[in-house]
Every structure is written in C-alpha cells, then in structure tokens.
Amino acid sequence: MMTIIITIVILLIIVTGVQILKIAELRAISQGEKIYEISEKESKSQAYLMLAFLVFYFGFFIWQVVNWGDRLLPVSASEHGVGIDSLMTVTMWFIIPVFVLTHIFLFWFAYKYAYSSKRKATFFSHSNKLEMIWTIVPSLALTVLILYGLSNWNKIMTPIAEDQEHVLIELVGQQFSWGARYAGEDGKLGRANVNYIEGTNFIGVDGSDENAKDDKIVKGEFHIPVNVPVQFVMRSTDVMHSAYMPHFRAQMNCVPGLKTQFNFVPTITSKEMKEITGNDEFEYILLCNKICGAAHYNMQMNIIVESKEDYEKWLAEQKTFAAN
C-alpha cells in the first residue's frame, strides 16, 4: 500500500511541475517574450559553463584514478592472462588519448562557437575525406586489437589433447552454489544430466556409466596444480550462470542443456599470491557473473592453486562417486 501511495505522490509532483512550466511559458508569451530564442548573453554564459565542466570532468576522472586505481586486480595468475593484461594495456593506450582529445574538442568547440549574431554557421551535407578518416582509422585500430586478442582466445578455447598432461574438471552451476567434478583415473568424465539429480547426487551424475564411478565431486573449494594445464567443462542445472575466475582472467557462460569449455595454465600458487598482494587472507575465487537470482551475490567457490605433489595428495583424499 505504501508503495502505491509513494508512486501516486511522485506522479502528482511531476504533473504539478509540468503545469507550472506551462503557466510560466504562457506568461512569457503574453508579455511578448520569444521564449524559444537564445540570446547572445545566455549563449556566452553556457559556453563558459562548458569550459568549467571540462575542468570538473577531467578533475573527477583523475580523482577516480588516484582513489580507486589500487583496487585493480593483481598480476595475472595464468599464462594467457598475461597476454590479456597486455591487450588491455594496449587498448588503454589507444582509447585514453582519443578520450581526452575528443572531450577537449567537444567542450572547446561549444565555447568557441557559441551563438553570435555576427557569425553564420557553415553547412555542408557530405565529405568523402571525413568519412574515409573516421571509417579507416577506427577500423585499423580495431583490426590490431582483434588480431592481438584472437591469439589469446585460441589458446584457451582449443581443447587440450588427451595425450597431453592436464587436469580435467567439470564446473556445475546451480542456484546458488558451485560443484566441481574431477575425471578419475580413466581421464574421462562420466555422463551427467539434470534427470539424475537426487539426494547427494546434486550435479546429476549417471551412476550407471562406468566412466562416472571413479569421478570425484567436491563443493566449497577445488584444487588445481600450478604450471599444469587445466581443462574446464561447464554446465548449469537450472538457469544460465557464468563461471568467472577474475585472477586467472577467465570467464565462460554455463548454459542449461549445453556444455561449454575453456582451459588455462595456472602460474602462481595461492601461497605466492598471498605474498604478492600482502594479504594473508587472499583466496582465488570462482564467482557467478550472471544475475541468476536473489542469492546470486553469494554464489562462489574458493580455488586453491598448489604444487603438483600437494594437489595429487589432496585429490587422493577425495572420495569417488561410487564410494559416496
């Protein structure tokens, strides 16, 4: 009820404001004022305000960089992430000068070419030269960035060969938690489907599949070995989620009824990252980067990067699907 009352009050305020403006407009017209014409004095004052806003705008931009610049992610903890960070740096070198120059021109021109009765604007409908410049230059810049990014994209999207040493993990998203499943000694993940979800089988593994019996399922956190390729397979049991691992510069949608994938090589252990960040409580984290429901904000899972020996010891302690 209170929501309805507040909505009605807001609507009444808007209607009242509109009526007041109409009354002011009719009063001005009755007194012979040309309300839709801007005087040179008004135009000049707006021009000065444009310059003032330019100074404020860039001041605010610099303030944000100074105050929030240290909130950026630490160094990448994956091989391909170094290339992504490098691409981001190159992109910034492209767009920041353009951002600064275009805004300086925008507000300076608003000041310089403020309305004056002594000057008439030049009008032309078309310029092949200008069209070529603002088509070719951005196209060349985007071509460089896209080609640069494709090399990294291909690295993480090309499946790891079965005969190459790697860890195979399935990430399963559901409202509002993550589950991780490791391929067993056979190196294969067994069948899984939402129709098999029952009791403790929260990710829907097909117990009749021989390849599934030695799989290992974990919640809360999952472990991966440093400097060993990790092949991720992702799916969702309900709505669309997004597996986001910011410190590894990795993200992929988890789509109901469809498997997606990527892979990367972790290069910095959790212990080493604690030292790099100076934060003893630091943890790598898997997040959901889709707004998947009311508890979306709390959908996360810790990631532990450790030596190959420690990883194998931890994995050996986990129960197989058949043993649960």
PDB file of C-alpha atoms in Angstrom:
ATOM      1  CA  MET A   1       0.000   0.000   0.000  1.00  0.00           C
ATOM      2  CA  MET A   2       2.816   2.399   0.918  1.00  0.00           C
ATOM      3  CA  THR A   3       4.444   1.773  -2.469  1.00  0.00           C
ATOM      4  CA  ILE A   4       1.215   2.790  -4.246  1.00  0.00           C
ATOM      5  CA  ILE A   5       0.934   5.983  -2.162  1.00  0.00           C
ATOM      6  CA  ILE A   6       4.557   6.946  -2.869  1.00  0.00           C
ATOM      7  CA  THR A   7       4.047   6.307  -6.598  1.00  0.00           C
ATOM      8  CA  ILE A   8       0.917   8.500  -6.660  1.00  0.00           C
ATOM      9  CA  VAL A   9       2.744  11.314  -4.801  1.00  0.00           C
ATOM     10  CA  ILE A  10       5.652  11.203  -7.271  1.00  0.00           C
ATOM     11  CA  LEU A  11       3.268  11.324 -10.235  1.00  0.00           C
ATOM     12  CA  LEU A  12       1.407  14.283  -8.713  1.00  0.00           C
ATOM     13  CA  ILE A  13       4.693  16.160  -8.201  1.00  0.00           C
ATOM     14  CA  ILE A  14       5.641  15.550 -11.844  1.00  0.00           C
ATOM     15  CA  VAL A  15       2.231  16.689 -13.114  1.00  0.00           C
ATOM     16  CA  THR A  16       2.370  19.803 -10.898  1.00  0.00           C
ATOM     17  CA  GLY A  17       5.831  20.669 -12.191  1.00  0.00           C
ATOM     18  CA  VAL A  18       4.715  20.322 -15.804  1.00  0.00           C
ATOM     19  CA  GLN A  19       1.696  22.591 -15.193  1.00  0.00           C
ATOM     20  CA  ILE A  20       3.877  25.242 -13.514  1.00  0.00           C
ATOM     21  CA  LEU A  21       6.205  25.243 -16.527  1.00  0.00           C
ATOM     22  CA  LYS A  22       3.239  25.626 -18.867  1.00  0.00           C
ATOM     23  CA  ILE A  23       1.948  28.593 -16.826  1.00  0.00           C
ATOM     24  CA  ALA A  24       5.401  30.231 -16.941  1.00  0.00           C
ATOM     25  CA  GLU A  25       5.532  29.661 -20.708  1.00  0.00           C
ATOM     26  CA  LEU A  26       2.089  31.237 -21.286  1.00  0.00           C
ATOM     27  CA  ARG A  27       3.018  34.214 -19.091  1.00  0.00           C
ATOM     28  CA  ALA A  28       6.197  34.833 -21.080  1.00  0.00           C
ATOM     29  CA  ILE A  29       4.334  34.595 -24.407  1.00  0.00           C
ATOM     30  CA  SER A  30       1.662  37.033 -23.189  1.00  0.00           C
ATOM     31  CA  GLN A  31       4.393  39.564 -22.394  1.00  0.00           C
ATOM     32  CA  GLY A  32       5.857  39.288 -25.892  1.00  0.00           C
ATOM     33  CA  GLU A  33       8.953  37.303 -24.924  1.00  0.00           C
ATOM     34  CA  LYS A  34      10.457  34.950 -27.526  1.00  0.00           C
ATOM     35  CA  ILE A  35      10.947  32.027 -25.209  1.00  0.00           C
ATOM     36  CA  TYR A  36      12.478  29.699 -27.811  1.00  0.00           C
ATOM     37  CA  GLU A  37      15.214  32.097 -28.861  1.00  0.00           C
ATOM     38  CA  ILE A  38      18.556  32.125 -27.059  1.00  0.00           C
ATOM     39  CA  SER A  39      20.222  35.475 -26.585  1.00  0.00           C
ATOM     40  CA  GLU A  40      23.947  36.030 -27.127  1.00  0.00           C
ATOM     41  CA  LYS A  41      24.353  36.633 -23.398  1.00  0.00           C
ATOM     42  CA  GLU A  42      22.714  33.325 -22.485  1.00  0.00           C
ATOM     43  CA  SER A  43      24.749  31.515 -25.137  1.00  0.00           C
ATOM     44  CA  LYS A  44      28.006  33.006 -23.835  1.00  0.00           C
ATOM     45  CA  SER A  45      27.224  32.040 -20.246  1.00  0.00           C
ATOM     46  CA  GLN A  46      26.535  28.469 -21.385  1.00  0.00           C
ATOM     47  CA  ALA A  47      29.854  28.468 -23.256  1.00  0.00           C
ATOM     48  CA  TYR A  48      31.750  29.426 -20.078  1.00  0.00           C
ATOM     49  CA  LEU A  49      29.888  26.720 -18.184  1.00  0.00           C
ATOM     50  CA  MET A  50      31.069  24.213 -20.799  1.00  0.00           C
ATOM     51  CA  LEU A  51      34.711  25.137 -20.074  1.00  0.00           C
ATOM     52  CA  ALA A  52      34.079  24.923 -16.345  1.00  0.00           C
ATOM     53  CA  PHE A  53      32.504  21.488 -16.775  1.00  0.00           C
ATOM     54  CA  LEU A  54      35.514  20.347 -18.834  1.00  0.00           C
ATOM     55  CA  VAL A  55      37.828  21.155 -15.920  1.00  0.00           C
ATOM     56  CA  PHE A  56      35.475  19.468 -13.428  1.00  0.00           C
ATOM     57  CA  TYR A  57      35.049  16.431 -15.691  1.00  0.00           C
ATOM     58  CA  PHE A  58      38.762  15.699 -16.021  1.00  0.00           C
ATOM     59  CA  GLY A  59      39.333  16.552 -12.374  1.00  0.00           C
ATOM     60  CA  PHE A  60      36.739  13.945 -11.416  1.00  0.00           C
ATOM     61  CA  PHE A  61      38.361  11.437 -13.788  1.00  0.00           C
ATOM     62  CA  ILE A  62      41.810  11.966 -12.222  1.00  0.00           C
ATOM     63  CA  TRP A  63      40.321  11.751  -8.714  1.00  0.00           C
ATOM     64  CA  GLN A  64      38.815   8.357  -9.507  1.00  0.00           C
ATOM     65  CA  VAL A  65      42.119   7.026 -10.849  1.00  0.00           C
ATOM     66  CA  VAL A  66      44.014   8.235  -7.757  1.00  0.00           C
ATOM     67  CA  ASN A  67      41.442   6.927  -5.274  1.00  0.00           C
ATOM     68  CA  TRP A  68      40.441   3.670  -6.915  1.00  0.00           C
ATOM     69  CA  GLY A  69      43.442   2.749  -9.046  1.00  0.00           C
ATOM     70  CA  ASP A  70      44.814   0.427  -6.361  1.00  0.00           C
ATOM     71  CA  ARG A  71      41.588  -1.626  -6.465  1.00  0.00           C
ATOM     72  CA  LEU A  72      42.575  -3.229  -9.759  1.00  0.00           C
ATOM     73  CA  LEU A  73      43.250  -6.953  -9.893  1.00  0.00           C
ATOM     74  CA  PRO A  74      46.782  -8.131  -9.021  1.00  0.00           C
ATOM     75  CA  VAL A  75      49.055  -9.679 -11.661  1.00  0.00           C
ATOM     76  CA  SER A  76      47.522 -12.461 -13.709  1.00  0.00           C
ATOM     77  CA  ALA A  77      47.811 -15.962 -12.252  1.00  0.00           C
ATOM     78  CA  SER A  78      47.559 -17.728 -15.623  1.00  0.00           C
ATOM     79  CA  GLU A  79      49.683 -17.904 -18.769  1.00  0.00           C
ATOM     80  CA  HIS A  80      47.086 -16.495 -21.146  1.00  0.00           C
ATOM     81  CA  GLY A  81      46.126 -13.824 -18.583  1.00  0.00           C
ATOM     82  CA  VAL A  82      49.462 -12.073 -19.118  1.00  0.00           C
ATOM     83  CA  GLY A  83      48.513 -11.621 -22.769  1.00  0.00           C
ATOM     84  CA  ILE A  84      45.038 -10.379 -21.809  1.00  0.00           C
ATOM     85  CA  ASP A  85      46.544  -7.809 -19.439  1.00  0.00           C
ATOM     86  CA  SER A  86      48.928  -6.736 -22.183  1.00  0.00           C
ATOM     87  CA  LEU A  87      45.990  -6.380 -24.583  1.00  0.00           C
ATOM     88  CA  MET A  88      44.174  -4.263 -22.012  1.00  0.00           C
ATOM     89  CA  THR A  89      47.221  -2.011 -21.679  1.00  0.00           C
ATOM     90  CA  VAL A  90      47.483  -1.586 -25.455  1.00  0.00           C
ATOM     91  CA  THR A  91      43.747  -0.850 -25.614  1.00  0.00           C
ATOM     92  CA  MET A  92      44.112   1.842 -22.939  1.00  0.00           C
ATOM     93  CA  TRP A  93      46.967   3.434 -24.913  1.00  0.00           C
ATOM     94  CA  PHE A  94      44.597   3.553 -27.886  1.00  0.00           C
ATOM     95  CA  ILE A  95      41.490   4.904 -26.239  1.00  0.00           C
ATOM     96  CA  ILE A  96      42.689   7.212 -23.442  1.00  0.00           C
ATOM     97  CA  PRO A  97      44.357   9.761 -25.796  1.00  0.00           C
ATOM     98  CA  VAL A  98      41.261   9.622 -28.014  1.00  0.00           C
ATOM     99  CA  PHE A  99      39.022  10.023 -24.955  1.00  0.00           C
ATOM    100  CA  VAL A 100      40.963  13.083 -23.758  1.00  0.00           C
ATOM    101  CA  LEU A 101      41.252  14.780 -27.151  1.00  0.00           C
ATOM    102  CA  THR A 102      37.630  14.262 -28.204  1.00  0.00           C
ATOM    103  CA  HIS A 103      36.317  15.684 -24.932  1.00  0.00           C
ATOM    104  CA  ILE A 104      38.647  18.679 -25.081  1.00  0.00           C
ATOM    105  CA  PHE A 105      37.465  19.391 -28.638  1.00  0.00           C
ATOM    106  CA  LEU A 106      33.841  18.803 -27.674  1.00  0.00           C
ATOM    107  CA  PHE A 107      33.738  21.378 -24.893  1.00  0.00           C
ATOM    108  CA  TRP A 108      36.196  23.811 -26.516  1.00  0.00           C
ATOM    109  CA  PHE A 109      34.108  23.941 -29.687  1.00  0.00           C
ATOM    110  CA  ALA A 110      30.983  24.519 -27.587  1.00  0.00           C
ATOM    111  CA  TYR A 111      32.780  27.556 -26.109  1.00  0.00           C
ATOM    112  CA  LYS A 112      34.470  28.827 -29.262  1.00  0.00           C
ATOM    113  CA  TYR A 113      31.434  28.539 -31.496  1.00  0.00           C
ATOM    114  CA  ALA A 114      28.783  29.808 -29.107  1.00  0.00           C
ATOM    115  CA  TYR A 115      25.968  31.644 -30.852  1.00  0.00           C
ATOM    116  CA  SER A 116      26.808  35.076 -32.205  1.00  0.00           C
ATOM    117  CA  SER A 117      24.656  37.276 -34.433  1.00  0.00           C
ATOM    118  CA  LYS A 118      27.861  38.352 -36.222  1.00  0.00           C
ATOM    119  CA  ARG A 119      28.719  34.823 -37.385  1.00  0.00           C
ATOM    120  CA  LYS A 120      26.916  32.375 -39.636  1.00  0.00           C
ATOM    121  CA  ALA A 121      27.494  28.625 -39.395  1.00  0.00           C
ATOM    122  CA  THR A 122      28.873  26.813 -42.430  1.00  0.00           C
ATOM    123  CA  PHE A 123      26.726  23.908 -43.603  1.00  0.00           C
ATOM    124  CA  PHE A 124      27.807  21.022 -45.768  1.00  0.00           C
ATOM    125  CA  SER A 125      25.943  17.742 -46.188  1.00  0.00           C
ATOM    126  CA  HIS A 126      28.780  15.376 -47.028  1.00  0.00           C
ATOM    127  CA  SER A 127      32.571  14.999 -47.014  1.00  0.00           C
ATOM    128  CA  ASN A 128      34.262  11.952 -48.529  1.00  0.00           C
ATOM    129  CA  LYS A 129      37.521  12.883 -46.802  1.00  0.00           C
ATOM    130  CA  LEU A 130      35.973  12.947 -43.330  1.00  0.00           C
ATOM    131  CA  GLU A 131      34.037   9.747 -43.997  1.00  0.00           C
ATOM    132  CA  MET A 132      37.266   7.981 -45.004  1.00  0.00           C
ATOM    133  CA  ILE A 133      39.143   9.225 -41.936  1.00  0.00           C
ATOM    134  CA  TRP A 134      36.614   8.214 -39.291  1.00  0.00           C
ATOM    135  CA  THR A 135      35.961   4.875 -41.009  1.00  0.00           C
ATOM    136  CA  ILE A 136      39.506   3.733 -41.823  1.00  0.00           C
ATOM    137  CA  VAL A 137      41.305   4.893 -38.658  1.00  0.00           C
ATOM    138  CA  PRO A 138      38.967   3.111 -36.173  1.00  0.00           C
ATOM    139  CA  SER A 139      38.893   0.052 -38.451  1.00  0.00           C
ATOM    140  CA  LEU A 140      42.691  -0.229 -38.422  1.00  0.00           C
ATOM    141  CA  ALA A 141      42.814   0.197 -34.633  1.00  0.00           C
ATOM    142  CA  LEU A 142      40.122  -2.453 -34.100  1.00  0.00           C
ATOM    143  CA  THR A 143      41.856  -4.842 -36.521  1.00  0.00           C
ATOM    144  CA  VAL A 144      45.069  -4.636 -34.488  1.00  0.00           C
ATOM    145  CA  LEU A 145      43.233  -5.224 -31.203  1.00  0.00           C
ATOM    146  CA  ILE A 146      41.121  -8.091 -32.555  1.00  0.00           C
ATOM    147  CA  LEU A 147      44.076  -9.929 -34.097  1.00  0.00           C
ATOM    148  CA  TYR A 148      46.011  -9.459 -30.859  1.00  0.00           C
ATOM    149  CA  GLY A 149      43.109 -10.834 -28.829  1.00  0.00           C
ATOM    150  CA  LEU A 150      42.409 -13.807 -31.118  1.00  0.00           C
ATOM    151  CA  SER A 151      45.734 -15.434 -30.296  1.00  0.00           C
ATOM    152  CA  ASN A 152      44.818 -15.497 -26.598  1.00  0.00           C
ATOM    153  CA  TRP A 153      41.264 -16.608 -27.364  1.00  0.00           C
ATOM    154  CA  ASN A 154      42.508 -19.569 -29.397  1.00  0.00           C
ATOM    155  CA  LYS A 155      44.829 -20.643 -26.581  1.00  0.00           C
ATOM    156  CA  ILE A 156      42.054 -21.027 -24.029  1.00  0.00           C
ATOM    157  CA  MET A 157      39.354 -22.311 -26.397  1.00  0.00           C
ATOM    158  CA  THR A 158      41.322 -25.060 -28.165  1.00  0.00           C
ATOM    159  CA  PRO A 159      40.739 -28.309 -26.212  1.00  0.00           C
ATOM    160  CA  ILE A 160      43.814 -29.890 -24.660  1.00  0.00           C
ATOM    161  CA  ALA A 161      44.890 -33.097 -26.418  1.00  0.00           C
ATOM    162  CA  GLU A 162      44.095 -36.264 -24.476  1.00  0.00           C
ATOM    163  CA  ASP A 163      47.724 -37.438 -24.603  1.00  0.00           C
ATOM    164  CA  GLN A 164      48.972 -34.171 -23.059  1.00  0.00           C
ATOM    165  CA  GLU A 165      49.303 -33.943 -19.295  1.00  0.00           C
ATOM    166  CA  HIS A 166      46.386 -31.977 -17.891  1.00  0.00           C
ATOM    167  CA  VAL A 167      43.645 -31.907 -15.267  1.00  0.00           C
ATOM    168  CA  LEU A 168      40.044 -32.347 -16.417  1.00  0.00           C
ATOM    169  CA  ILE A 169      37.414 -30.592 -14.265  1.00  0.00           C
ATOM    170  CA  GLU A 170      33.710 -30.032 -14.746  1.00  0.00           C
ATOM    171  CA  LEU A 171      32.190 -26.951 -13.094  1.00  0.00           C
ATOM    172  CA  VAL A 172      28.455 -27.133 -12.457  1.00  0.00           C
ATOM    173  CA  GLY A 173      26.450 -24.047 -11.549  1.00  0.00           C
ATOM    174  CA  GLN A 174      23.112 -24.165  -9.755  1.00  0.00           C
ATOM    175  CA  GLN A 175      21.112 -21.691  -7.729  1.00  0.00           C
ATOM    176  CA  PHE A 176      23.091 -20.748  -5.715  1.00  0.00           C
ATOM    177  CA  SER A 177      26.283 -22.773  -5.469  1.00  0.00           C
ATOM    178  CA  TRP A 178      29.042 -24.418  -7.476  1.00  0.00           C
ATOM    179  CA  GLY A 179      30.124 -28.017  -7.702  1.00  0.00           C
ATOM    180  CA  ALA A 180      33.344 -29.354  -9.235  1.00  0.00           C
ATOM    181  CA  ARG A 181      33.853 -32.848 -10.658  1.00  0.00           C
ATOM    182  CA  TYR A 182      37.279 -34.326 -11.418  1.00  0.00           C
ATOM    183  CA  ALA A 183      37.802 -37.019 -14.018  1.00  0.00           C
ATOM    184  CA  GLY A 184      39.008 -40.244 -12.399  1.00  0.00           C
ATOM    185  CA  GLU A 185      41.983 -42.402 -13.318  1.00  0.00           C
ATOM    186  CA  ASP A 186      40.423 -43.151 -16.714  1.00  0.00           C
ATOM    187  CA  GLY A 187      40.766 -39.455 -17.581  1.00  0.00           C
ATOM    188  CA  LYS A 188      37.128 -39.249 -18.633  1.00  0.00           C
ATOM    189  CA  LEU A 189      34.058 -37.623 -17.115  1.00  0.00           C
ATOM    190  CA  GLY A 190      31.021 -39.847 -16.872  1.00  0.00           C
ATOM    191  CA  ARG A 191      27.613 -38.904 -18.225  1.00  0.00           C
ATOM    192  CA  ALA A 192      25.569 -36.372 -16.312  1.00  0.00           C
ATOM    193  CA  ASN A 193      22.096 -34.947 -16.695  1.00  0.00           C
ATOM    194  CA  VAL A 194      19.623 -32.996 -14.566  1.00  0.00           C
ATOM    195  CA  ASN A 195      17.318 -36.038 -14.645  1.00  0.00           C
ATOM    196  CA  TYR A 196      19.771 -37.887 -12.379  1.00  0.00           C
ATOM    197  CA  ILE A 197      19.772 -35.214  -9.647  1.00  0.00           C
ATOM    198  CA  GLU A 198      18.656 -36.875  -6.454  1.00  0.00           C
ATOM    199  CA  GLY A 199      19.735 -36.710  -2.801  1.00  0.00           C
ATOM    200  CA  THR A 200      23.510 -36.254  -2.555  1.00  0.00           C
ATOM    201  CA  ASN A 201      23.865 -36.509  -6.334  1.00  0.00           C
ATOM    202  CA  PHE A 202      23.389 -32.753  -6.650  1.00  0.00           C
ATOM    203  CA  ILE A 203      25.014 -32.373 -10.081  1.00  0.00           C
ATOM    204  CA  GLY A 204      23.198 -35.276 -11.736  1.00  0.00           C
ATOM    205  CA  VAL A 205      25.914 -37.850 -12.455  1.00  0.00           C
ATOM    206  CA  ASP A 206      24.726 -41.032 -14.195  1.00  0.00           C
ATOM    207  CA  GLY A 207      25.696 -43.775 -11.745  1.00  0.00           C
ATOM    208  CA  SER A 208      25.272 -46.488 -14.383  1.00  0.00           C
ATOM    209  CA  ASP A 209      28.092 -45.059 -16.505  1.00  0.00           C
ATOM    210  CA  GLU A 210      31.386 -46.862 -15.823  1.00  0.00           C
ATOM    211  CA  ASN A 211      33.326 -43.684 -16.612  1.00  0.00           C
ATOM    212  CA  ALA A 212      31.482 -41.864 -13.812  1.00  0.00           C
ATOM    213  CA  LYS A 213      32.246 -44.254 -10.974  1.00  0.00           C
ATOM    214  CA  ASP A 214      35.807 -43.024 -10.404  1.00  0.00           C
ATOM    215  CA  ASP A 215      34.906 -39.325 -10.803  1.00  0.00           C
ATOM    216  CA  LYS A 216      35.393 -37.161  -7.710  1.00  0.00           C
ATOM    217  CA  ILE A 217      32.925 -34.428  -6.735  1.00  0.00           C
ATOM    218  CA  VAL A 218      33.754 -31.556  -4.369  1.00  0.00           C
ATOM    219  CA  LYS A 219      31.989 -28.482  -3.015  1.00  0.00           C
ATOM    220  CA  GLY A 220      33.219 -25.395  -1.179  1.00  0.00           C
ATOM    221  CA  GLU A 221      36.612 -25.323  -2.874  1.00  0.00           C
ATOM    222  CA  PHE A 222      38.538 -27.091  -5.596  1.00  0.00           C
ATOM    223  CA  HIS A 223      42.284 -27.520  -6.101  1.00  0.00           C
ATOM    224  CA  ILE A 224      44.436 -27.227  -9.234  1.00  0.00           C
ATOM    225  CA  PRO A 225      48.199 -27.788  -9.685  1.00  0.00           C
ATOM    226  CA  VAL A 226      50.478 -24.907 -10.653  1.00  0.00           C
ATOM    227  CA  ASN A 227      52.071 -24.939 -14.124  1.00  0.00           C
ATOM    228  CA  VAL A 228      49.835 -27.804 -15.303  1.00  0.00           C
ATOM    229  CA  PRO A 229      47.151 -27.200 -17.981  1.00  0.00           C
ATOM    230  CA  VAL A 230      43.594 -27.390 -16.635  1.00  0.00           C
ATOM    231  CA  GLN A 231      40.722 -28.237 -18.986  1.00  0.00           C
ATOM    232  CA  PHE A 232      37.374 -26.946 -17.711  1.00  0.00           C
ATOM    233  CA  VAL A 233      33.992 -28.214 -18.893  1.00  0.00           C
ATOM    234  CA  MET A 234      30.986 -26.204 -17.681  1.00  0.00           C
ATOM    235  CA  ARG A 235      27.253 -26.669 -17.468  1.00  0.00           C
ATOM    236  CA  SER A 236      24.247 -25.489 -15.468  1.00  0.00           C
ATOM    237  CA  THR A 237      21.447 -27.474 -13.842  1.00  0.00           C
ATOM    238  CA  ASP A 238      18.862 -24.678 -13.834  1.00  0.00           C
ATOM    239  CA  VAL A 239      19.365 -21.143 -15.202  1.00  0.00           C
ATOM    240  CA  MET A 240      22.258 -19.513 -17.007  1.00  0.00           C
ATOM    241  CA  HIS A 241      25.303 -18.886 -14.822  1.00  0.00           C
ATOM    242  CA  SER A 242      28.760 -17.620 -15.694  1.00  0.00           C
ATOM    243  CA  ALA A 243      31.953 -19.196 -14.360  1.00  0.00           C
ATOM    244  CA  TYR A 244      34.162 -16.195 -13.599  1.00  0.00           C
ATOM    245  CA  MET A 245      37.698 -16.543 -12.236  1.00  0.00           C
ATOM    246  CA  PRO A 246      38.989 -12.967 -12.314  1.00  0.00           C
ATOM    247  CA  HIS A 247      42.527 -13.648 -11.080  1.00  0.00           C
ATOM    248  CA  PHE A 248      43.029 -16.074 -13.964  1.00  0.00           C
ATOM    249  CA  ARG A 249      41.349 -13.725 -16.469  1.00  0.00           C
ATOM    250  CA  ALA A 250      38.840 -16.441 -17.334  1.00  0.00           C
ATOM    251  CA  GLN A 251      35.080 -16.438 -17.801  1.00  0.00           C
ATOM    252  CA  MET A 252      32.587 -18.631 -19.603  1.00  0.00           C
ATOM    253  CA  ASN A 253      28.798 -18.954 -19.577  1.00  0.00           C
ATOM    254  CA  CYS A 254      27.266 -22.096 -18.078  1.00  0.00           C
ATOM    255  CA  VAL A 255      24.191 -22.844 -20.166  1.00  0.00           C
ATOM    256  CA  PRO A 256      21.411 -25.320 -19.236  1.00  0.00           C
ATOM    257  CA  GLY A 257      21.441 -28.285 -21.630  1.00  0.00           C
ATOM    258  CA  LEU A 258      24.762 -27.287 -23.189  1.00  0.00           C
ATOM    259  CA  LYS A 259      28.426 -27.850 -22.312  1.00  0.00           C
ATOM    260  CA  THR A 260      30.927 -25.036 -22.672  1.00  0.00           C
ATOM    261  CA  GLN A 261      34.666 -25.111 -22.078  1.00  0.00           C
ATOM    262  CA  PHE A 262      37.993 -23.337 -21.792  1.00  0.00           C
ATOM    263  CA  ASN A 263      41.417 -24.121 -20.398  1.00  0.00           C
ATOM    264  CA  PHE A 264      44.333 -22.297 -18.837  1.00  0.00           C
ATOM    265  CA  VAL A 265      47.650 -22.901 -17.105  1.00  0.00           C
ATOM    266  CA  PRO A 266      47.831 -21.505 -13.532  1.00  0.00           C
ATOM    267  CA  THR A 267      51.234 -19.962 -12.860  1.00  0.00           C
ATOM    268  CA  ILE A 268      51.085 -18.591  -9.288  1.00  0.00           C
ATOM    269  CA  THR A 269      50.173 -20.648  -6.240  1.00  0.00           C
ATOM    270  CA  SER A 270      47.738 -19.385  -3.628  1.00  0.00           C
ATOM    271  CA  LYS A 271      50.615 -19.023  -1.151  1.00  0.00           C
ATOM    272  CA  GLU A 272      52.665 -16.962  -3.614  1.00  0.00           C
ATOM    273  CA  MET A 273      49.693 -14.699  -4.382  1.00  0.00           C
ATOM    274  CA  LYS A 274      49.219 -14.035  -0.672  1.00  0.00           C
ATOM    275  CA  GLU A 275      52.810 -12.725  -0.626  1.00  0.00           C
ATOM    276  CA  ILE A 276      52.342 -10.696  -3.835  1.00  0.00           C
ATOM    277  CA  THR A 277      49.188  -8.996  -2.541  1.00  0.00           C
ATOM    278  CA  GLY A 278      50.437  -8.701   1.050  1.00  0.00           C
ATOM    279  CA  ASN A 279      47.131 -10.222   2.149  1.00  0.00           C
ATOM    280  CA  ASP A 280      47.336 -13.389   4.269  1.00  0.00           C
ATOM    281  CA  GLU A 281      43.596 -13.951   3.801  1.00  0.00           C
ATOM    282  CA  PHE A 282      43.702 -13.803  -0.005  1.00  0.00           C
ATOM    283  CA  GLU A 283      41.952 -16.627  -1.867  1.00  0.00           C
ATOM    284  CA  TYR A 284      41.420 -17.271  -5.546  1.00  0.00           C
ATOM    285  CA  ILE A 285      37.700 -17.408  -6.173  1.00  0.00           C
ATOM    286  CA  LEU A 286      35.133 -18.716  -8.637  1.00  0.00           C
ATOM    287  CA  LEU A 287      32.147 -16.384  -8.969  1.00  0.00           C
ATOM    288  CA  CYS A 288      28.923 -16.318 -10.931  1.00  0.00           C
ATOM    289  CA  ASN A 289      28.944 -13.313 -13.249  1.00  0.00           C
ATOM    290  CA  LYS A 290      25.306 -13.585 -14.288  1.00  0.00           C
ATOM    291  CA  ILE A 291      22.459 -12.155 -12.224  1.00  0.00           C
ATOM    292  CA  CYS A 292      20.953 -15.592 -11.675  1.00  0.00           C
ATOM    293  CA  GLY A 293      18.579 -14.882  -8.789  1.00  0.00           C
ATOM    294  CA  ALA A 294      18.177 -13.496  -5.284  1.00  0.00           C
ATOM    295  CA  ALA A 295      21.289 -15.175  -3.811  1.00  0.00           C
ATOM    296  CA  HIS A 296      23.494 -14.567  -6.868  1.00  0.00           C
ATOM    297  CA  TYR A 297      25.855 -12.376  -4.834  1.00  0.00           C
ATOM    298  CA  ASN A 298      26.757 -15.335  -2.600  1.00  0.00           C
ATOM    299  CA  MET A 299      27.428 -17.885  -5.356  1.00  0.00           C
ATOM    300  CA  GLN A 300      31.142 -18.507  -5.063  1.00  0.00           C
ATOM    301  CA  MET A 301      33.753 -21.213  -4.580  1.00  0.00           C
ATOM    302  CA  ASN A 302      37.366 -20.974  -3.432  1.00  0.00           C
ATOM    303  CA  ILE A 303      40.169 -22.118  -5.722  1.00  0.00           C
ATOM    304  CA  ILE A 304      43.419 -23.469  -4.276  1.00  0.00           C
ATOM    305  CA  VAL A 305      46.481 -23.422  -6.526  1.00  0.00           C
ATOM    306  CA  GLU A 306      49.310 -25.533  -5.136  1.00  0.00           C
ATOM    307  CA  SER A 307      52.235 -27.689  -6.136  1.00  0.00           C
ATOM    308  CA  LYS A 308      51.560 -30.800  -8.193  1.00  0.00           C
ATOM    309  CA  GLU A 309      52.538 -33.008  -5.240  1.00  0.00           C
ATOM    310  CA  ASP A 310      50.162 -31.250  -2.830  1.00  0.00           C
ATOM    311  CA  TYR A 311      47.387 -31.341  -5.420  1.00  0.00           C
ATOM    312  CA  GLU A 312      47.759 -35.093  -6.005  1.00  0.00           C
ATOM    313  CA  LYS A 313      47.792 -35.715  -2.253  1.00  0.00           C
ATOM    314  CA  TRP A 314      44.592 -33.689  -1.806  1.00  0.00           C
ATOM    315  CA  LEU A 315      42.857 -35.380  -4.755  1.00  0.00           C
ATOM    316  CA  ALA A 316      43.735 -38.837  -3.420  1.00  0.00           C
ATOM    317  CA  GLU A 317      41.881 -37.979  -0.209  1.00  0.00           C
ATOM    318  CA  GLN A 318      38.622 -37.227  -2.044  1.00  0.00           C
ATOM    319  CA  LYS A 319      36.014 -39.965  -2.361  1.00  0.00           C
ATOM    320  CA  THR A 320      34.981 -41.291  -5.735  1.00  0.00           C
ATOM    321  CA  PHE A 321      31.369 -41.015  -6.887  1.00  0.00           C
ATOM    322  CA  ALA A 322      30.905 -44.776  -6.436  1.00  0.00           C
ATOM    323  CA  ALA A 323      32.131 -44.581  -2.831  1.00  0.00           C
ATOM    324  CA  ASN A 324      29.641 -41.872  -1.812  1.00  0.00           C
TER     325      ASN A 324
END
